[in-house]
Amino acid sequence: MEASWQESRGAFADAARWFVDTVAGVDDRWDRPGLGEWDLRALVGHTSRSLLTVEEYLGRPAAAVEVPSAADYVRMTRALAAQPAVAARGVAAGEALGEDPAVAVAGLARRVCALVDSREPGALVTTVAGGMRLGEYLPTRTFELVVHTADLSVALGTAPDVPPRAAALALRLLSEVAVADGLAGPLLLVATGRPSFPGFSVL
């Protein structure tokens, strides 16, 4: 990722703050539909893991870099993300947030953002895909926070107004993955509302 550590930390903090603010708007609707088989509690639980894994992995230093970049991480973990266990972990994470998930999420975000601020981008962490530098792993968490907070916003009937720094970093990572997979053409056609992909255009 071509982002400074300050920019990356700021984008992560912005995404975390947006997540916290959006979760605060759930009120008592935790059992309403969220995303797929998840209700809102499970969707929030899954999204909260974008914070929890940063804390967990920083507690497991890696010996070497095995995953060079954020885009490599996304491509290497796609099969894992599609496994049924992911859905089950989302439900469990939602239940673990307790009687007041909004308060739990706010506390988690404060704790993890402070932890990230205390570390250097070169810190080696052991992720599910292998050893990575924190500076490369963090954008993948920002991406997850952005995408799933947008899911949450849609489920709540509100506009997914992604904070600018977080949006820029997430879109940058998405474009890197698309280019690496040879999907830049379809992505550009979708984003520009071409006849084969009607209904949306950024132009």
PDB file of C-alpha atoms in Angstrom:
ATOM      1  CA  MET A   1       0.000   0.000   0.000  1.00  0.00           C
ATOM      2  CA  GLU A   2       1.294   3.437  -0.918  1.00  0.00           C
ATOM      3  CA  ALA A   3       0.124   5.127   2.257  1.00  0.00           C
ATOM      4  CA  SER A   4       2.136   6.742   5.019  1.00  0.00           C
ATOM      5  CA  TRP A   5       1.821   5.263   8.492  1.00  0.00           C
ATOM      6  CA  GLN A   6       0.144   8.453   9.689  1.00  0.00           C
ATOM      7  CA  GLU A   7      -2.382   8.247   6.849  1.00  0.00           C
ATOM      8  CA  SER A   8      -3.024   4.563   7.476  1.00  0.00           C
ATOM      9  CA  ARG A   9      -3.509   5.006  11.229  1.00  0.00           C
ATOM     10  CA  GLY A  10      -5.795   7.956  10.594  1.00  0.00           C
ATOM     11  CA  ALA A  11      -7.901   6.007   8.108  1.00  0.00           C
ATOM     12  CA  PHE A  12      -8.218   3.114  10.548  1.00  0.00           C
ATOM     13  CA  ALA A  13      -9.233   5.454  13.375  1.00  0.00           C
ATOM     14  CA  ASP A  14     -11.783   7.177  11.120  1.00  0.00           C
ATOM     15  CA  ALA A  15     -13.263   3.829  10.082  1.00  0.00           C
ATOM     16  CA  ALA A  16     -13.416   2.673  13.710  1.00  0.00           C
ATOM     17  CA  ARG A  17     -15.139   5.908  14.763  1.00  0.00           C
ATOM     18  CA  TRP A  18     -17.690   5.557  11.949  1.00  0.00           C
ATOM     19  CA  PHE A  19     -18.358   1.973  13.035  1.00  0.00           C
ATOM     20  CA  VAL A  20     -18.876   3.083  16.644  1.00  0.00           C
ATOM     21  CA  ASP A  21     -21.228   5.887  15.610  1.00  0.00           C
ATOM     22  CA  THR A  22     -23.239   3.596  13.325  1.00  0.00           C
ATOM     23  CA  VAL A  23     -23.546   0.897  15.972  1.00  0.00           C
ATOM     24  CA  ALA A  24     -24.895   3.522  18.380  1.00  0.00           C
ATOM     25  CA  GLY A  25     -27.826   3.942  15.998  1.00  0.00           C
ATOM     26  CA  VAL A  26     -28.942   0.324  16.254  1.00  0.00           C
ATOM     27  CA  ASP A  27     -30.766   1.021  19.540  1.00  0.00           C
ATOM     28  CA  ASP A  28     -32.916  -2.021  20.365  1.00  0.00           C
ATOM     29  CA  ARG A  29     -33.018  -3.532  16.870  1.00  0.00           C
ATOM     30  CA  TRP A  30     -30.319  -6.171  17.383  1.00  0.00           C
ATOM     31  CA  ASP A  31     -32.445  -9.051  16.117  1.00  0.00           C
ATOM     32  CA  ARG A  32     -33.387  -7.307  12.852  1.00  0.00           C
ATOM     33  CA  PRO A  33     -31.889  -8.613   9.563  1.00  0.00           C
ATOM     34  CA  GLY A  34     -28.282  -7.552   9.034  1.00  0.00           C
ATOM     35  CA  LEU A  35     -26.446  -9.264   6.187  1.00  0.00           C
ATOM     36  CA  GLY A  36     -27.228 -12.693   4.769  1.00  0.00           C
ATOM     37  CA  GLU A  37     -27.837 -15.089   7.652  1.00  0.00           C
ATOM     38  CA  TRP A  38     -26.631 -12.533  10.216  1.00  0.00           C
ATOM     39  CA  ASP A  39     -28.925 -10.359  12.273  1.00  0.00           C
ATOM     40  CA  LEU A  40     -27.647  -6.909  13.270  1.00  0.00           C
ATOM     41  CA  ARG A  41     -25.942  -8.241  16.406  1.00  0.00           C
ATOM     42  CA  ALA A  42     -24.015 -10.855  14.418  1.00  0.00           C
ATOM     43  CA  LEU A  43     -23.076  -8.330  11.710  1.00  0.00           C
ATOM     44  CA  VAL A  44     -21.742  -5.964  14.378  1.00  0.00           C
ATOM     45  CA  GLY A  45     -19.973  -8.898  16.047  1.00  0.00           C
ATOM     46  CA  HIS A  46     -18.273  -9.882  12.803  1.00  0.00           C
ATOM     47  CA  THR A  47     -17.266  -6.295  12.109  1.00  0.00           C
ATOM     48  CA  SER A  48     -15.878  -5.926  15.627  1.00  0.00           C
ATOM     49  CA  ARG A  49     -13.414  -8.692  14.782  1.00  0.00           C
ATOM     50  CA  SER A  50     -11.686  -6.196  12.491  1.00  0.00           C
ATOM     51  CA  LEU A  51     -10.626  -4.512  15.731  1.00  0.00           C
ATOM     52  CA  LEU A  52     -10.141  -7.634  17.837  1.00  0.00           C
ATOM     53  CA  THR A  53      -7.771  -9.324  15.397  1.00  0.00           C
ATOM     54  CA  VAL A  54      -5.436  -6.315  15.433  1.00  0.00           C
ATOM     55  CA  GLU A  55      -5.146  -6.661  19.195  1.00  0.00           C
ATOM     56  CA  GLU A  56      -4.820 -10.442  19.009  1.00  0.00           C
ATOM     57  CA  TYR A  57      -2.181 -10.469  16.281  1.00  0.00           C
ATOM     58  CA  LEU A  58      -0.075  -7.775  17.922  1.00  0.00           C
ATOM     59  CA  GLY A  59       0.151 -10.171  20.847  1.00  0.00           C
ATOM     60  CA  ARG A  60       1.578 -12.830  18.530  1.00  0.00           C
ATOM     61  CA  PRO A  61       4.785 -11.417  16.972  1.00  0.00           C
ATOM     62  CA  ALA A  62       5.909 -13.070  13.753  1.00  0.00           C
ATOM     63  CA  ALA A  63       9.453 -14.201  13.016  1.00  0.00           C
ATOM     64  CA  ALA A  64       9.399 -13.229   9.337  1.00  0.00           C
ATOM     65  CA  VAL A  65       7.300 -11.607   6.623  1.00  0.00           C
ATOM     66  CA  GLU A  66       5.310 -14.244   4.750  1.00  0.00           C
ATOM     67  CA  VAL A  67       2.603 -11.971   3.323  1.00  0.00           C
ATOM     68  CA  PRO A  68       4.227  -8.942   1.661  1.00  0.00           C
ATOM     69  CA  SER A  69       1.234  -6.674   1.126  1.00  0.00           C
ATOM     70  CA  ALA A  70      -2.358  -5.915   2.043  1.00  0.00           C
ATOM     71  CA  ALA A  71      -3.506  -6.980  -1.433  1.00  0.00           C
ATOM     72  CA  ASP A  72      -1.674 -10.293  -1.036  1.00  0.00           C
ATOM     73  CA  TYR A  73      -3.461 -10.838   2.278  1.00  0.00           C
ATOM     74  CA  VAL A  74      -6.888 -10.234   0.721  1.00  0.00           C
ATOM     75  CA  ARG A  75      -6.163 -12.619  -2.141  1.00  0.00           C
ATOM     76  CA  MET A  76      -4.735 -15.300   0.159  1.00  0.00           C
ATOM     77  CA  THR A  77      -7.635 -15.269   2.614  1.00  0.00           C
ATOM     78  CA  ARG A  78     -10.603 -15.230   0.237  1.00  0.00           C
ATOM     79  CA  ALA A  79     -11.182 -18.968   0.517  1.00  0.00           C
ATOM     80  CA  LEU A  80     -11.068 -18.752   4.318  1.00  0.00           C
ATOM     81  CA  ALA A  81     -13.573 -15.888   4.301  1.00  0.00           C
ATOM     82  CA  ALA A  82     -16.106 -18.044   2.452  1.00  0.00           C
ATOM     83  CA  GLN A  83     -16.067 -20.864   5.007  1.00  0.00           C
ATOM     84  CA  PRO A  84     -19.162 -21.503   7.203  1.00  0.00           C
ATOM     85  CA  ALA A  85     -17.022 -21.008  10.317  1.00  0.00           C
ATOM     86  CA  VAL A  86     -16.826 -17.285   9.523  1.00  0.00           C
ATOM     87  CA  ALA A  87     -20.588 -16.922   9.890  1.00  0.00           C
ATOM     88  CA  ALA A  88     -20.501 -18.840  13.175  1.00  0.00           C
ATOM     89  CA  ARG A  89     -17.699 -16.638  14.513  1.00  0.00           C
ATOM     90  CA  GLY A  90     -19.757 -13.563  13.671  1.00  0.00           C
ATOM     91  CA  VAL A  91     -22.668 -14.881  15.726  1.00  0.00           C
ATOM     92  CA  ALA A  92     -20.361 -15.755  18.623  1.00  0.00           C
ATOM     93  CA  ALA A  93     -18.649 -12.356  18.462  1.00  0.00           C
ATOM     94  CA  GLY A  94     -22.033 -10.642  18.548  1.00  0.00           C
ATOM     95  CA  GLU A  95     -23.078 -12.600  21.608  1.00  0.00           C
ATOM     96  CA  ALA A  96     -19.763 -11.777  23.294  1.00  0.00           C
ATOM     97  CA  LEU A  97     -20.571  -8.057  23.075  1.00  0.00           C
ATOM     98  CA  GLY A  98     -23.001  -8.582  25.953  1.00  0.00           C
ATOM     99  CA  GLU A  99     -26.088  -6.664  27.002  1.00  0.00           C
ATOM    100  CA  ASP A 100     -24.953  -3.326  25.557  1.00  0.00           C
ATOM    101  CA  PRO A 101     -23.075  -3.998  22.293  1.00  0.00           C
ATOM    102  CA  ALA A 102     -22.772  -0.288  21.477  1.00  0.00           C
ATOM    103  CA  VAL A 103     -20.872   0.405  24.698  1.00  0.00           C
ATOM    104  CA  ALA A 104     -18.705  -2.693  24.175  1.00  0.00           C
ATOM    105  CA  VAL A 105     -17.826  -1.665  20.614  1.00  0.00           C
ATOM    106  CA  ALA A 106     -16.949   1.882  21.682  1.00  0.00           C
ATOM    107  CA  GLY A 107     -14.611   0.583  24.388  1.00  0.00           C
ATOM    108  CA  LEU A 108     -13.007  -1.894  22.009  1.00  0.00           C
ATOM    109  CA  ALA A 109     -12.377   0.794  19.396  1.00  0.00           C
ATOM    110  CA  ARG A 110     -10.740   3.133  21.923  1.00  0.00           C
ATOM    111  CA  ARG A 111      -8.497   0.360  23.230  1.00  0.00           C
ATOM    112  CA  VAL A 112      -7.361  -0.914  19.820  1.00  0.00           C
ATOM    113  CA  CYS A 113      -6.803   2.530  18.285  1.00  0.00           C
ATOM    114  CA  ALA A 114      -4.630   3.472  21.268  1.00  0.00           C
ATOM    115  CA  LEU A 115      -2.704   0.227  20.859  1.00  0.00           C
ATOM    116  CA  VAL A 116      -2.085   0.903  17.156  1.00  0.00           C
ATOM    117  CA  ASP A 117      -0.894   4.424  17.951  1.00  0.00           C
ATOM    118  CA  SER A 118       1.713   2.951  20.297  1.00  0.00           C
ATOM    119  CA  ARG A 119       3.253   0.687  17.641  1.00  0.00           C
ATOM    120  CA  GLU A 120       5.455   1.136  14.586  1.00  0.00           C
ATOM    121  CA  PRO A 121       4.447   0.038  11.065  1.00  0.00           C
ATOM    122  CA  GLY A 122       7.339  -2.420  10.888  1.00  0.00           C
ATOM    123  CA  ALA A 123       6.058  -4.477  13.828  1.00  0.00           C
ATOM    124  CA  LEU A 124       5.656  -8.092  12.712  1.00  0.00           C
ATOM    125  CA  VAL A 125       2.318  -9.741  13.481  1.00  0.00           C
ATOM    126  CA  THR A 126       1.154 -13.328  12.985  1.00  0.00           C
ATOM    127  CA  THR A 127      -2.037 -13.263  10.907  1.00  0.00           C
ATOM    128  CA  VAL A 128      -4.188 -16.135   9.719  1.00  0.00           C
ATOM    129  CA  ALA A 129      -2.288 -15.954   6.413  1.00  0.00           C
ATOM    130  CA  GLY A 130       1.190 -15.729   7.976  1.00  0.00           C
ATOM    131  CA  GLY A 131       3.625 -13.095   9.187  1.00  0.00           C
ATOM    132  CA  MET A 132       3.003  -9.502   8.096  1.00  0.00           C
ATOM    133  CA  ARG A 133       4.143  -6.017   8.912  1.00  0.00           C
ATOM    134  CA  LEU A 134       1.518  -4.096  10.867  1.00  0.00           C
ATOM    135  CA  GLY A 135       1.709  -1.331   8.269  1.00  0.00           C
ATOM    136  CA  GLU A 136       0.449  -3.770   5.618  1.00  0.00           C
ATOM    137  CA  TYR A 137      -2.064  -5.609   7.800  1.00  0.00           C
ATOM    138  CA  LEU A 138      -3.854  -2.524   9.140  1.00  0.00           C
ATOM    139  CA  PRO A 139      -5.313  -1.431   5.751  1.00  0.00           C
ATOM    140  CA  THR A 140      -7.043  -4.813   5.480  1.00  0.00           C
ATOM    141  CA  ARG A 141      -8.812  -4.068   8.770  1.00  0.00           C
ATOM    142  CA  THR A 142      -9.762  -0.595   7.597  1.00  0.00           C
ATOM    143  CA  PHE A 143     -11.208  -2.173   4.462  1.00  0.00           C
ATOM    144  CA  GLU A 144     -13.270  -4.645   6.528  1.00  0.00           C
ATOM    145  CA  LEU A 145     -14.515  -1.898   8.820  1.00  0.00           C
ATOM    146  CA  VAL A 146     -15.527   0.257   5.853  1.00  0.00           C
ATOM    147  CA  VAL A 147     -17.327  -2.484   3.924  1.00  0.00           C
ATOM    148  CA  HIS A 148     -19.222  -3.940   6.874  1.00  0.00           C
ATOM    149  CA  THR A 149     -20.117  -0.584   8.402  1.00  0.00           C
ATOM    150  CA  ALA A 150     -21.566   0.266   4.994  1.00  0.00           C
ATOM    151  CA  ASP A 151     -23.517  -3.027   5.200  1.00  0.00           C
ATOM    152  CA  LEU A 152     -24.740  -1.996   8.638  1.00  0.00           C
ATOM    153  CA  SER A 153     -25.760   1.441   7.403  1.00  0.00           C
ATOM    154  CA  VAL A 154     -27.802  -0.084   4.582  1.00  0.00           C
ATOM    155  CA  ALA A 155     -29.460  -2.516   7.000  1.00  0.00           C
ATOM    156  CA  LEU A 156     -30.406   0.434   9.224  1.00  0.00           C
ATOM    157  CA  GLY A 157     -31.767   2.416   6.279  1.00  0.00           C
ATOM    158  CA  THR A 158     -29.121   5.151   6.465  1.00  0.00           C
ATOM    159  CA  ALA A 159     -26.656   6.423   3.880  1.00  0.00           C
ATOM    160  CA  PRO A 160     -23.240   4.707   3.928  1.00  0.00           C
ATOM    161  CA  ASP A 161     -21.264   7.927   4.302  1.00  0.00           C
ATOM    162  CA  VAL A 162     -17.740   6.520   4.528  1.00  0.00           C
ATOM    163  CA  PRO A 163     -15.182   8.906   6.070  1.00  0.00           C
ATOM    164  CA  PRO A 164     -12.938  10.258   3.270  1.00  0.00           C
ATOM    165  CA  ARG A 165      -9.568   8.928   4.490  1.00  0.00           C
ATOM    166  CA  ALA A 166     -10.984   5.485   5.180  1.00  0.00           C
ATOM    167  CA  ALA A 167     -12.821   5.465   1.847  1.00  0.00           C
ATOM    168  CA  ALA A 168      -9.687   6.413  -0.086  1.00  0.00           C
ATOM    169  CA  LEU A 169      -7.615   3.682   1.531  1.00  0.00           C
ATOM    170  CA  ALA A 170     -10.324   1.024   1.062  1.00  0.00           C
ATOM    171  CA  LEU A 171     -10.792   1.907  -2.593  1.00  0.00           C
ATOM    172  CA  ARG A 172      -7.036   1.885  -3.144  1.00  0.00           C
ATOM    173  CA  LEU A 173      -6.780  -1.627  -1.721  1.00  0.00           C
ATOM    174  CA  LEU A 174      -9.773  -2.775  -3.764  1.00  0.00           C
ATOM    175  CA  SER A 175      -8.179  -1.465  -6.958  1.00  0.00           C
ATOM    176  CA  GLU A 176      -4.878  -3.206  -6.165  1.00  0.00           C
ATOM    177  CA  VAL A 177      -6.671  -6.512  -5.724  1.00  0.00           C
ATOM    178  CA  ALA A 178      -8.625  -5.995  -8.946  1.00  0.00           C
ATOM    179  CA  VAL A 179      -5.464  -5.228 -10.913  1.00  0.00           C
ATOM    180  CA  ALA A 180      -3.634  -8.243  -9.461  1.00  0.00           C
ATOM    181  CA  ASP A 181      -6.564 -10.503 -10.384  1.00  0.00           C
ATOM    182  CA  GLY A 182      -6.927  -9.114 -13.897  1.00  0.00           C
ATOM    183  CA  LEU A 183     -10.313  -7.571 -13.042  1.00  0.00           C
ATOM    184  CA  ALA A 184      -9.514  -3.903 -13.550  1.00  0.00           C
ATOM    185  CA  GLY A 185     -11.581  -3.780 -16.749  1.00  0.00           C
ATOM    186  CA  PRO A 186     -14.833  -5.096 -15.243  1.00  0.00           C
ATOM    187  CA  LEU A 187     -14.371  -2.907 -12.163  1.00  0.00           C
ATOM    188  CA  LEU A 188     -13.955   0.196 -14.319  1.00  0.00           C
ATOM    189  CA  LEU A 189     -17.010  -0.734 -16.390  1.00  0.00           C
ATOM    190  CA  VAL A 190     -19.134  -1.242 -13.272  1.00  0.00           C
ATOM    191  CA  ALA A 191     -17.965   2.034 -11.722  1.00  0.00           C
ATOM    192  CA  THR A 192     -18.652   4.035 -14.881  1.00  0.00           C
ATOM    193  CA  GLY A 193     -22.147   2.628 -15.544  1.00  0.00           C
ATOM    194  CA  ARG A 194     -21.444   1.053 -18.901  1.00  0.00           C
ATOM    195  CA  PRO A 195     -24.385  -0.683 -20.655  1.00  0.00           C
ATOM    196  CA  SER A 196     -23.197  -4.135 -19.595  1.00  0.00           C
ATOM    197  CA  PHE A 197     -23.234  -2.942 -15.944  1.00  0.00           C
ATOM    198  CA  PRO A 198     -26.072  -0.381 -15.740  1.00  0.00           C
ATOM    199  CA  GLY A 199     -27.418   1.471 -12.759  1.00  0.00           C
ATOM    200  CA  PHE A 200     -24.379   3.106 -11.208  1.00  0.00           C
ATOM    201  CA  SER A 201     -21.593   5.446 -12.234  1.00  0.00           C
ATOM    202  CA  VAL A 202     -19.109   7.613 -10.371  1.00  0.00           C
ATOM    203  CA  LEU A 203     -18.857   9.936 -13.395  1.00  0.00           C
TER     204      LEU A 203
END
